[in-house]
PDB file of C-alpha atoms in Angstrom:
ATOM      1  CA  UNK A   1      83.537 109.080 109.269  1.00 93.00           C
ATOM      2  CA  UNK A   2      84.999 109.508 112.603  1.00 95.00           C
ATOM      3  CA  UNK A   3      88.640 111.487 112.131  1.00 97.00           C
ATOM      4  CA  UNK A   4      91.528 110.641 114.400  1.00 97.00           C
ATOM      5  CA  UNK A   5      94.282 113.175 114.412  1.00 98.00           C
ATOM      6  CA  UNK A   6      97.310 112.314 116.589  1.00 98.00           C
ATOM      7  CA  UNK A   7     100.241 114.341 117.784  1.00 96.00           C
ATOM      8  CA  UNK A   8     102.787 115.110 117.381  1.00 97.00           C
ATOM      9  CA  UNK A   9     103.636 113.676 113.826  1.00 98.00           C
ATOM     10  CA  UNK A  10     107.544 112.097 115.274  1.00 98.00           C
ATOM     11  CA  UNK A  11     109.092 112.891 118.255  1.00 97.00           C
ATOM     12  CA  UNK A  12     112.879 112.195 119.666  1.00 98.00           C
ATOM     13  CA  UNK A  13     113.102 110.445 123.641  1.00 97.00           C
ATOM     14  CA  UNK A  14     115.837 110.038 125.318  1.00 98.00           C
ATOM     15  CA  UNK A  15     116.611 106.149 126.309  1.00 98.00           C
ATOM     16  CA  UNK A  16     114.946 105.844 130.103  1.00 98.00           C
ATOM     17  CA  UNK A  17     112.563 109.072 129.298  1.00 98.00           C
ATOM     18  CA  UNK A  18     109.141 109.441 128.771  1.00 98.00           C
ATOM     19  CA  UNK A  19     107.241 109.563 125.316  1.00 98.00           C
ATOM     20  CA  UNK A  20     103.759 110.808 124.898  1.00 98.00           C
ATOM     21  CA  UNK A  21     101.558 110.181 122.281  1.00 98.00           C
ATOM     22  CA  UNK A  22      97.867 112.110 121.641  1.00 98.00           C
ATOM     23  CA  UNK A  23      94.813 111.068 119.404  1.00 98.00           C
ATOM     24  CA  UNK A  24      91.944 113.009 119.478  1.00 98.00           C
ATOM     25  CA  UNK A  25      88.641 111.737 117.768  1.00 97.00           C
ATOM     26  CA  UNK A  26      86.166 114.021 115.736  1.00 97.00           C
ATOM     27  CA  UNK A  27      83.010 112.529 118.135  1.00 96.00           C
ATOM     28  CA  UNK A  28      83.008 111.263 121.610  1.00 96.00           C
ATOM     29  CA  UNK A  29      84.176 107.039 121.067  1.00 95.00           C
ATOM     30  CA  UNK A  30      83.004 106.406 124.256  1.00 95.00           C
ATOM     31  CA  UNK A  31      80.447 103.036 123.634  1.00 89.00           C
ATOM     32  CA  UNK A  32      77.139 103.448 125.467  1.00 87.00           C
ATOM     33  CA  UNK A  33      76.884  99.571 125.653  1.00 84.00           C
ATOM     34  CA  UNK A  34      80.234  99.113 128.096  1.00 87.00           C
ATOM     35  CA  UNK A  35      81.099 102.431 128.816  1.00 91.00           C
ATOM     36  CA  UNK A  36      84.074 101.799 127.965  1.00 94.00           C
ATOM     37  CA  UNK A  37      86.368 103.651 125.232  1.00 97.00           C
ATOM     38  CA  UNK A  38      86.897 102.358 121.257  1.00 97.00           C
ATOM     39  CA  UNK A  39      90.685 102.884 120.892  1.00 98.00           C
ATOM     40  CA  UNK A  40      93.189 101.130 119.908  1.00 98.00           C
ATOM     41  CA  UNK A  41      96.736 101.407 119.815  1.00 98.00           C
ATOM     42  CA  UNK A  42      99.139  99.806 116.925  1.00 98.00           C
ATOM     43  CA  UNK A  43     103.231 100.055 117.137  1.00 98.00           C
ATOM     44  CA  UNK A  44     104.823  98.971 113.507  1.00 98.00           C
ATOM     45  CA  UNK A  45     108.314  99.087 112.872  1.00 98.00           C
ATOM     46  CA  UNK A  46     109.810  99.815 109.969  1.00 96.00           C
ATOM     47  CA  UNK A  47     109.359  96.357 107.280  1.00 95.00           C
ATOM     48  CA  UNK A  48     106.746  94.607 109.687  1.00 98.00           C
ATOM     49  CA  UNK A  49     103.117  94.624 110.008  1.00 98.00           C
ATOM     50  CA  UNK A  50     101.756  96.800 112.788  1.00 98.00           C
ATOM     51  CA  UNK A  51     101.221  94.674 116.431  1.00 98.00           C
ATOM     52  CA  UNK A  52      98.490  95.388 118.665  1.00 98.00           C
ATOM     53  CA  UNK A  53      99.667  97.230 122.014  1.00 98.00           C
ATOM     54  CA  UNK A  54      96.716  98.474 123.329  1.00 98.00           C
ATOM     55  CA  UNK A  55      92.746  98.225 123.308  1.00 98.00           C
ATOM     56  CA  UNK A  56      89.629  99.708 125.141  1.00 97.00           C
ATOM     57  CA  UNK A  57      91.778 102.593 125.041  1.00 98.00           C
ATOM     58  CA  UNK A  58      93.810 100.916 128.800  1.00 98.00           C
ATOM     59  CA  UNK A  59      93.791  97.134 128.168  1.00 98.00           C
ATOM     60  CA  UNK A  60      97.286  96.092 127.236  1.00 98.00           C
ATOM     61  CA  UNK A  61      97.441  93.500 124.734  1.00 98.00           C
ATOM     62  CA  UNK A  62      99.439  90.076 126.031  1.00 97.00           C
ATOM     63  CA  UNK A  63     102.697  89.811 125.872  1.00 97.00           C
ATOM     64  CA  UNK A  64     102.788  93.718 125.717  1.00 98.00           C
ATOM     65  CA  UNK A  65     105.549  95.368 128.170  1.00 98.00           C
ATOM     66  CA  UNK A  66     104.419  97.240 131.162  1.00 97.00           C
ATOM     67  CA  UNK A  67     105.955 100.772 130.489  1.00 98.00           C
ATOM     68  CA  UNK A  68     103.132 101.058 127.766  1.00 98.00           C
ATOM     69  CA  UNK A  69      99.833 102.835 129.247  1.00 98.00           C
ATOM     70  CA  UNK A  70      96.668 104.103 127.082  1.00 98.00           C
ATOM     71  CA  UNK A  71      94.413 106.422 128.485  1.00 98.00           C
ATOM     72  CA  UNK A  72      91.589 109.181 128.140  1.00 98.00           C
ATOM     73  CA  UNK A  73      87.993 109.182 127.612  1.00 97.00           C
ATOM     74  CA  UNK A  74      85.545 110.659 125.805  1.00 95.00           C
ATOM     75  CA  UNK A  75      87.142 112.085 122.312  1.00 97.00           C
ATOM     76  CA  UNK A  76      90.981 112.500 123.533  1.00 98.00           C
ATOM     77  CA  UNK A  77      93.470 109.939 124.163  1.00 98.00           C
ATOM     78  CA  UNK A  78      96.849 109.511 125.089  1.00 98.00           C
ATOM     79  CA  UNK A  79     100.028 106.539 124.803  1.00 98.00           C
ATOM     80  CA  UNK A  80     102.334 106.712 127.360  1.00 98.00           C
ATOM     81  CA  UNK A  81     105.859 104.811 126.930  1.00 98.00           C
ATOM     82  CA  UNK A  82     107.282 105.140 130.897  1.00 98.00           C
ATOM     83  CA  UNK A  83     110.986 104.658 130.301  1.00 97.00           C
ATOM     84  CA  UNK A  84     112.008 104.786 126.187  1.00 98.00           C
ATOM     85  CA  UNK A  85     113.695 101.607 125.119  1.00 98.00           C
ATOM     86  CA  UNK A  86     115.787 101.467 122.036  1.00 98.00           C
ATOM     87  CA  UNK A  87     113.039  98.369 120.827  1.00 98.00           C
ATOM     88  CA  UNK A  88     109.953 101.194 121.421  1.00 98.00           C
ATOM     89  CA  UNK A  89     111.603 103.142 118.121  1.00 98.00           C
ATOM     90  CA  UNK A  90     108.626 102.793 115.808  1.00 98.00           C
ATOM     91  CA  UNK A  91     105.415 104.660 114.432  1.00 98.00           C
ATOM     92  CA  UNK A  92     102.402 104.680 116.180  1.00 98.00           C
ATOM     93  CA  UNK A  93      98.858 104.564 115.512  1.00 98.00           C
ATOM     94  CA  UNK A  94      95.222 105.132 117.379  1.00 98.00           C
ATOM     95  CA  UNK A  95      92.691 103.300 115.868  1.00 98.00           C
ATOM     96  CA  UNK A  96      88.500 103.651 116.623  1.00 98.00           C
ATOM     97  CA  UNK A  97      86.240 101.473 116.743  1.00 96.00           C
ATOM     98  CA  UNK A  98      83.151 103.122 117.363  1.00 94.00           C
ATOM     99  CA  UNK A  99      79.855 101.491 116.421  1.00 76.00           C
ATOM    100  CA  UNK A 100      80.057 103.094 113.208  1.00 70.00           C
ATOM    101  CA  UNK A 101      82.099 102.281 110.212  1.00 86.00           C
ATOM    102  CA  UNK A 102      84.669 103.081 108.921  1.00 94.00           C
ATOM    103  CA  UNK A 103      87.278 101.506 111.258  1.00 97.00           C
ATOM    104  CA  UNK A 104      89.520 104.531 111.143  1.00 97.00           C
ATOM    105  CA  UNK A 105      93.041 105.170 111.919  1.00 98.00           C
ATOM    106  CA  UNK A 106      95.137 108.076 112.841  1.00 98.00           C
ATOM    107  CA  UNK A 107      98.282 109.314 110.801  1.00 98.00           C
ATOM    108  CA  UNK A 108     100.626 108.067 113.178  1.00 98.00           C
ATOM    109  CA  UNK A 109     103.856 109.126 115.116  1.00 98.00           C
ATOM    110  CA  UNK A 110     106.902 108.596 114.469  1.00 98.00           C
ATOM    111  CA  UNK A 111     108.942 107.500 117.593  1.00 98.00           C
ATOM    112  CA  UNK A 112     113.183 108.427 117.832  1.00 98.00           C
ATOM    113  CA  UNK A 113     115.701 107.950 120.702  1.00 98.00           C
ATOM    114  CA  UNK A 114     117.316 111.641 120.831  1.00 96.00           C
TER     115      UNK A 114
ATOM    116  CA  UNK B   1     100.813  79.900 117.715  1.00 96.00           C
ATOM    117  CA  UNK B   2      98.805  82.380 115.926  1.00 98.00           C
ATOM    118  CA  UNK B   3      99.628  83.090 112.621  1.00 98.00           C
ATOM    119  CA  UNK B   4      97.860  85.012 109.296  1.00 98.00           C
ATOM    120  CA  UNK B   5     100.556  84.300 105.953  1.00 98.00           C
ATOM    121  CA  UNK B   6      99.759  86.220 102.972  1.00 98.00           C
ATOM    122  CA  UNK B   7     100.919  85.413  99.386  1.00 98.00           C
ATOM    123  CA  UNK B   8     103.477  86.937  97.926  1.00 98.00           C
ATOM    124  CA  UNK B   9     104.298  90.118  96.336  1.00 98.00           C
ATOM    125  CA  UNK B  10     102.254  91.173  93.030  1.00 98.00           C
ATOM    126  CA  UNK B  11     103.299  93.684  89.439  1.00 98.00           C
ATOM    127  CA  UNK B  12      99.837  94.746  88.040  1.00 98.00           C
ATOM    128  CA  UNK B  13      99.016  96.727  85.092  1.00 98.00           C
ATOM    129  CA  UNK B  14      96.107  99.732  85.566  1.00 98.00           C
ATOM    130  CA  UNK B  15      92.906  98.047  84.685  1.00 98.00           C
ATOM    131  CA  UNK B  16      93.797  94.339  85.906  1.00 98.00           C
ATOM    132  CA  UNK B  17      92.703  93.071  89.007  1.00 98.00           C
ATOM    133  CA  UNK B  18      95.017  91.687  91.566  1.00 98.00           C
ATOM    134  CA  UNK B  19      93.905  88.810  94.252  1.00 98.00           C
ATOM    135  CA  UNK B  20      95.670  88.449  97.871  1.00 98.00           C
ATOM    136  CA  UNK B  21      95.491  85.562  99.982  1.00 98.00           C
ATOM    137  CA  UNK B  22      95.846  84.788 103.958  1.00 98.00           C
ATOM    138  CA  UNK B  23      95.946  81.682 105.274  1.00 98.00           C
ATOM    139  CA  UNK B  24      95.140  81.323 109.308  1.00 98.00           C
ATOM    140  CA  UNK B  25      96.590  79.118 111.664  1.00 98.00           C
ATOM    141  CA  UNK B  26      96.528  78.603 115.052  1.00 98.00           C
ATOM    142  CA  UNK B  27      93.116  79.360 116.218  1.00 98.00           C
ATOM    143  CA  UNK B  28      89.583  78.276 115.251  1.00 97.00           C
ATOM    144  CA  UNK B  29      88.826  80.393 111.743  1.00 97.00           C
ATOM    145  CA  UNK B  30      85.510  80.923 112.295  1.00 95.00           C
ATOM    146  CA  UNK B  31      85.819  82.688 115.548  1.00 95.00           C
ATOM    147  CA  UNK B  32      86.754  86.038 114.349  1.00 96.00           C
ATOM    148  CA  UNK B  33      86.274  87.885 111.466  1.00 96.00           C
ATOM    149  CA  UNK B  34      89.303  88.874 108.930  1.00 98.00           C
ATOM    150  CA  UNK B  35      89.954  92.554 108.182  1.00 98.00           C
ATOM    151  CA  UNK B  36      91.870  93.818 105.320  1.00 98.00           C
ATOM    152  CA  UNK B  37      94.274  97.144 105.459  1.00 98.00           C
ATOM    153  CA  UNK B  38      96.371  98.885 103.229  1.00 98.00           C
ATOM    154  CA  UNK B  39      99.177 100.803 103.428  1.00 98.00           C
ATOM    155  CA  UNK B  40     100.587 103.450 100.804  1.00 98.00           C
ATOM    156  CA  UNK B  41     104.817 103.533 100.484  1.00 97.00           C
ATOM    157  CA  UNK B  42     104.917 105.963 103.503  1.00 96.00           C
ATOM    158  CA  UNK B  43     101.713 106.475 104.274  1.00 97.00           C
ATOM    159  CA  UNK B  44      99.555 105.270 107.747  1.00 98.00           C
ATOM    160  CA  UNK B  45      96.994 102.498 107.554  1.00 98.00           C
ATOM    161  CA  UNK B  46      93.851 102.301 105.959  1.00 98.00           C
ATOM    162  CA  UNK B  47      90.905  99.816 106.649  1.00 98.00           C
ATOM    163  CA  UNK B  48      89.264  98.522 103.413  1.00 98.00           C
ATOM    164  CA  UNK B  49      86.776  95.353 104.442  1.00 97.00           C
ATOM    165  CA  UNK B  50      86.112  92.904 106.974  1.00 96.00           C
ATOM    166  CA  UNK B  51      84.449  89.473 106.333  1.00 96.00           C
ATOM    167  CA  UNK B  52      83.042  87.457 109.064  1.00 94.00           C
ATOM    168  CA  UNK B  53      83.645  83.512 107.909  1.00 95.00           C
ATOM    169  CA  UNK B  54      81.224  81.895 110.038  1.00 92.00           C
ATOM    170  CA  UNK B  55      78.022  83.766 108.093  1.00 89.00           C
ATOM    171  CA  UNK B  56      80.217  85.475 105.105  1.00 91.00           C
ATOM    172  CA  UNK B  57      78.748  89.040 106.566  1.00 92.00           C
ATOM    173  CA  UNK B  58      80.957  91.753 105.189  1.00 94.00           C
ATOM    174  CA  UNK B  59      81.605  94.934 105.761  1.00 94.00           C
ATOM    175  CA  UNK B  60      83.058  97.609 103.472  1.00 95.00           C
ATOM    176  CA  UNK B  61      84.706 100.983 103.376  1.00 96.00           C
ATOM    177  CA  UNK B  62      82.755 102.865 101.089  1.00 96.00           C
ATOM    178  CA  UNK B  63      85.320 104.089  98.766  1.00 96.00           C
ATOM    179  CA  UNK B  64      86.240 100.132  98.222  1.00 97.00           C
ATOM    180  CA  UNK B  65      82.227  98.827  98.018  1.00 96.00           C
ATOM    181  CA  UNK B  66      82.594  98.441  94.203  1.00 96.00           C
ATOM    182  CA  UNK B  67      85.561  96.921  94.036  1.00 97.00           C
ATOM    183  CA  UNK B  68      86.231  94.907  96.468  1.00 98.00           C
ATOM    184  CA  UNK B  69      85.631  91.092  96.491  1.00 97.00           C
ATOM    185  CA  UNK B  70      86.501  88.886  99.597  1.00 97.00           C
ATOM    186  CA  UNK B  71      85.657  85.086 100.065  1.00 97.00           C
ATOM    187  CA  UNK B  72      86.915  82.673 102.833  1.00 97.00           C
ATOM    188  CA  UNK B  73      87.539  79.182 102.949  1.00 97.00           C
ATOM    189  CA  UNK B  74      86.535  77.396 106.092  1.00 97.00           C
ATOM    190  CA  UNK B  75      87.887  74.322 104.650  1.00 97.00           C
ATOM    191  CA  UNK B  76      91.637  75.860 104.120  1.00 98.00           C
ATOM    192  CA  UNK B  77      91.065  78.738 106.664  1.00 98.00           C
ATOM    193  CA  UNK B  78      92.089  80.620 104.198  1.00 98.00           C
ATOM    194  CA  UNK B  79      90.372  84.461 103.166  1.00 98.00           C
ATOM    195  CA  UNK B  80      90.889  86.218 100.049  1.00 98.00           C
ATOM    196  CA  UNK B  81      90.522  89.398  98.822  1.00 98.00           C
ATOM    197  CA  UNK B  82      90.160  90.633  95.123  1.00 98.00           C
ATOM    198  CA  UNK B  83      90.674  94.273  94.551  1.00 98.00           C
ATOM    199  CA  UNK B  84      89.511  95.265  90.517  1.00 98.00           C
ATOM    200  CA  UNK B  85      89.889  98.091  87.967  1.00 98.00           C
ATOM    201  CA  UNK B  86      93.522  99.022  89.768  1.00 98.00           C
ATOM    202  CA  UNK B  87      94.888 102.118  89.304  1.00 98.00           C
ATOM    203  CA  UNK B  88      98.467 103.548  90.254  1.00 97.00           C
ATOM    204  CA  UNK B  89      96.944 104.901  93.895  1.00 97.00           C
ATOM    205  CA  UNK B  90      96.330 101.549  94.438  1.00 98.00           C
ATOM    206  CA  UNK B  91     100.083 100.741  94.831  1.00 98.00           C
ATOM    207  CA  UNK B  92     100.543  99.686  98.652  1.00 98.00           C
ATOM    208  CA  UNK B  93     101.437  96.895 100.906  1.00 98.00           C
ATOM    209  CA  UNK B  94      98.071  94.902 101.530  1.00 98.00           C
ATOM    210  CA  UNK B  95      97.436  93.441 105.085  1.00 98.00           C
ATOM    211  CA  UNK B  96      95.129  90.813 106.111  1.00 98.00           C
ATOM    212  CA  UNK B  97      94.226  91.203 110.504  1.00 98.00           C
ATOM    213  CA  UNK B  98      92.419  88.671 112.641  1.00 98.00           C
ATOM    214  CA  UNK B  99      89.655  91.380 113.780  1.00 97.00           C
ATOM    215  CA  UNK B 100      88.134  91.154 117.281  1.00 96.00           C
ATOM    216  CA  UNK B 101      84.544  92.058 117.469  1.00 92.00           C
ATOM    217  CA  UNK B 102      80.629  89.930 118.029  1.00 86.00           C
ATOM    218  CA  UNK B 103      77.887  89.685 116.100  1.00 86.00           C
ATOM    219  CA  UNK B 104      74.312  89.954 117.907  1.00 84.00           C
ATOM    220  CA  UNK B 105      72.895  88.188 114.760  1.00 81.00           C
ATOM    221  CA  UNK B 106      73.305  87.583 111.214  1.00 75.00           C
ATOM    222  CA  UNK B 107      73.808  90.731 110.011  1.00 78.00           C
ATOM    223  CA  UNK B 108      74.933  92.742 113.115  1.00 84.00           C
ATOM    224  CA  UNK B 109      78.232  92.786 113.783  1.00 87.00           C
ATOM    225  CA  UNK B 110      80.156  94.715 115.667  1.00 89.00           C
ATOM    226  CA  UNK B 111      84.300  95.300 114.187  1.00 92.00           C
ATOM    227  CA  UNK B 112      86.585  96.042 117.174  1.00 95.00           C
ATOM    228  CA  UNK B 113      90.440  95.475 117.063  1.00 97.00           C
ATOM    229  CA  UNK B 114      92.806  93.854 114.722  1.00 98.00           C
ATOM    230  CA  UNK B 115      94.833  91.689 117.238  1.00 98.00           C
ATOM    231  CA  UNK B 116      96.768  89.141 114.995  1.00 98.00           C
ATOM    232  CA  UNK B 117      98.354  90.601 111.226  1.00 98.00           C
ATOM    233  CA  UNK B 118      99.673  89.020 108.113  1.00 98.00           C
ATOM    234  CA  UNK B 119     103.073  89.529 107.494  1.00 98.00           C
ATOM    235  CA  UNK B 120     101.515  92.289 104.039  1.00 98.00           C
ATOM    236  CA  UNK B 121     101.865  91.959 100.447  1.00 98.00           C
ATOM    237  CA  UNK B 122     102.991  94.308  98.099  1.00 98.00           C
ATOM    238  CA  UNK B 123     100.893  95.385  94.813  1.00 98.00           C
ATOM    239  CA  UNK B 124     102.195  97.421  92.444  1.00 98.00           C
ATOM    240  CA  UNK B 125     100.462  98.649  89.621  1.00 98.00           C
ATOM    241  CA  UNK B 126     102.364 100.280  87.051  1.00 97.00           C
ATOM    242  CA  UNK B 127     102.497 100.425  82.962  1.00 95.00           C
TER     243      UNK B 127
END
C-alpha cells in the first residue's frame, strides 16, 4: 500500500497568515497515463463529513475559495492556505489515488488560528 | 443539488452485523461509483470499498474483503453496505462518497476522488 505521511500533525496561523500543509507518498503518484499527480486534498470540520478542496494535486474543486493552492510532484506535496480565515480552522487530509489500491489517506493536520 | 443521505445512527453487539444505507440525489446514479470510508472517534479516514452501480464492479480494501457486502439500487439510487462479524474496533462513523474515477471496461476501473459525502453514520458496537 502506498503510505501518505503529512506534516505537521496541527499547526496554529495567525488570521491573514499563511498555513502550510506537507504529504509525502511512499512511491512516486505521478500517473504515467496524464502525467499528472494522484492527490487529493479533504478539509473536515469538526461534526461534518470531509469536503473535497483539491484534486490532481492543483485542480481546485468548485465552489472552493481561491487562497487554497495544492502543489508538488512526484512523491511530495504541499496545501497552501494564502491568508488564514477563521472558516479554514479544520483538519486536513491528502489522499492518493494511484493506479493501485488501496485508496489511501494521510493522518491529517490539524489547523488553529494562533 | 447533489446530495448522498445516510441512515441513521446504529448500537451493535460484537458478532452482529450492522447495514448502512445512502441514498443519492441530484445526479445520474450510475455515473460514478460509491465509495465507503470510515472514521474511528478521533482518528483520520479510512477507505473500505467502492462499488461501481452501472456493472456492480467492486473494489475492496483487503483487510475488509471478507466482510464486507455492498449492493446498489439503480431503481432507488440507493447503495448499501453490510459490514459482518463486528467487533469493538469496528466502532466509527461510516461514510458513503460519490467517487470520481472511469472504467476502460467491465472490470477495469480506475477509483480517483471522493467529490460528494454522506452526511456519516455512527456504529457502535459494544456488549
Amino acid at each position: 500500500d502506498i503510505v501518505m505521511t503529512q506534516s505537521p500533525d496541527s499547526l496554529a496561523v495567525s488570521l491573514g497568515e499563511r498555513a502550510t500543509i506537507n504529504c509525502k507518498s511512499s512511491q512516486s503518484v505521478l500517473s504515467r497515463s496524464n502525467s499528472q499527480n494522484s492527490v487529493a486534498w479533504y478539509q473536515q470540520k469538526p461534526g461534518q463529513p470531509p469536503r473535497l478542496i483539491i484534486y490532481w494535486a492543483s485542480t481546485r474543486q468548485s465552489g472552493v475559495p481561491d487562497r487554497f493552492s495544492g502543489s508538488g510532484s512526484g512523491t511530495d506535496f504541499t496545501l497552501t492556505i494564502s491568508s488564514l480565515q477563521a472558516e479554514d480552522v479544520a483538519v486536513y487530509y491528502c489522499q492518493q489515488y494511484y493506479n493501485s489500491l488501496p485508496l489511501t489517506f494521510g493522518g491529517g493536520t490539524k489547523v488553529e488560528i494562533k | 443539488q447533489i446530495q448522498l443521505v445516510q441512515s441513521g445512527a446504529e448500537v451493535k453487539k460484537p458478532g452482529a452485523s450492522v447495514k448502512v444505507s445512502c441514498k443519492a440525489s441530484g445526479y445520474t446514479f450510475v455515473s460514478f461509483g460509491i465509495s465507503w470510508v470510515r472514521q474511528a472517534p478521533g482518528q483520520g479516514l479510512e477507505w473500505m470499498a467502492w462499488i461501481n452501480p452501472h456493472n456492480g464492479n467492486r473494489k475492496y480494501a483487503q483487510m475488509f474483503k471478507d466482510r464486507l457486502s455492498m449492493t446498489t439500487d439503480k431503481s432507488t439510487t440507493t447503495a448499501s453496505m453490510e459490514l459482518r462479524s463486528l467487533r469493538s474496533d469496528d466502532t466509527a462513523v461510516y461514510f458513503c462518497a460519490r467517487t470520481v474515477g472511469y472504467c476502460t471496461s467491465s472490470s477495469n476501473c480506475y477509483i480517483h476522488y471522493l467529490d460528494y459525502w454522506g452526511q456519516g453514520t455512527l456504529v457502535t458496537v459494544s456488549s
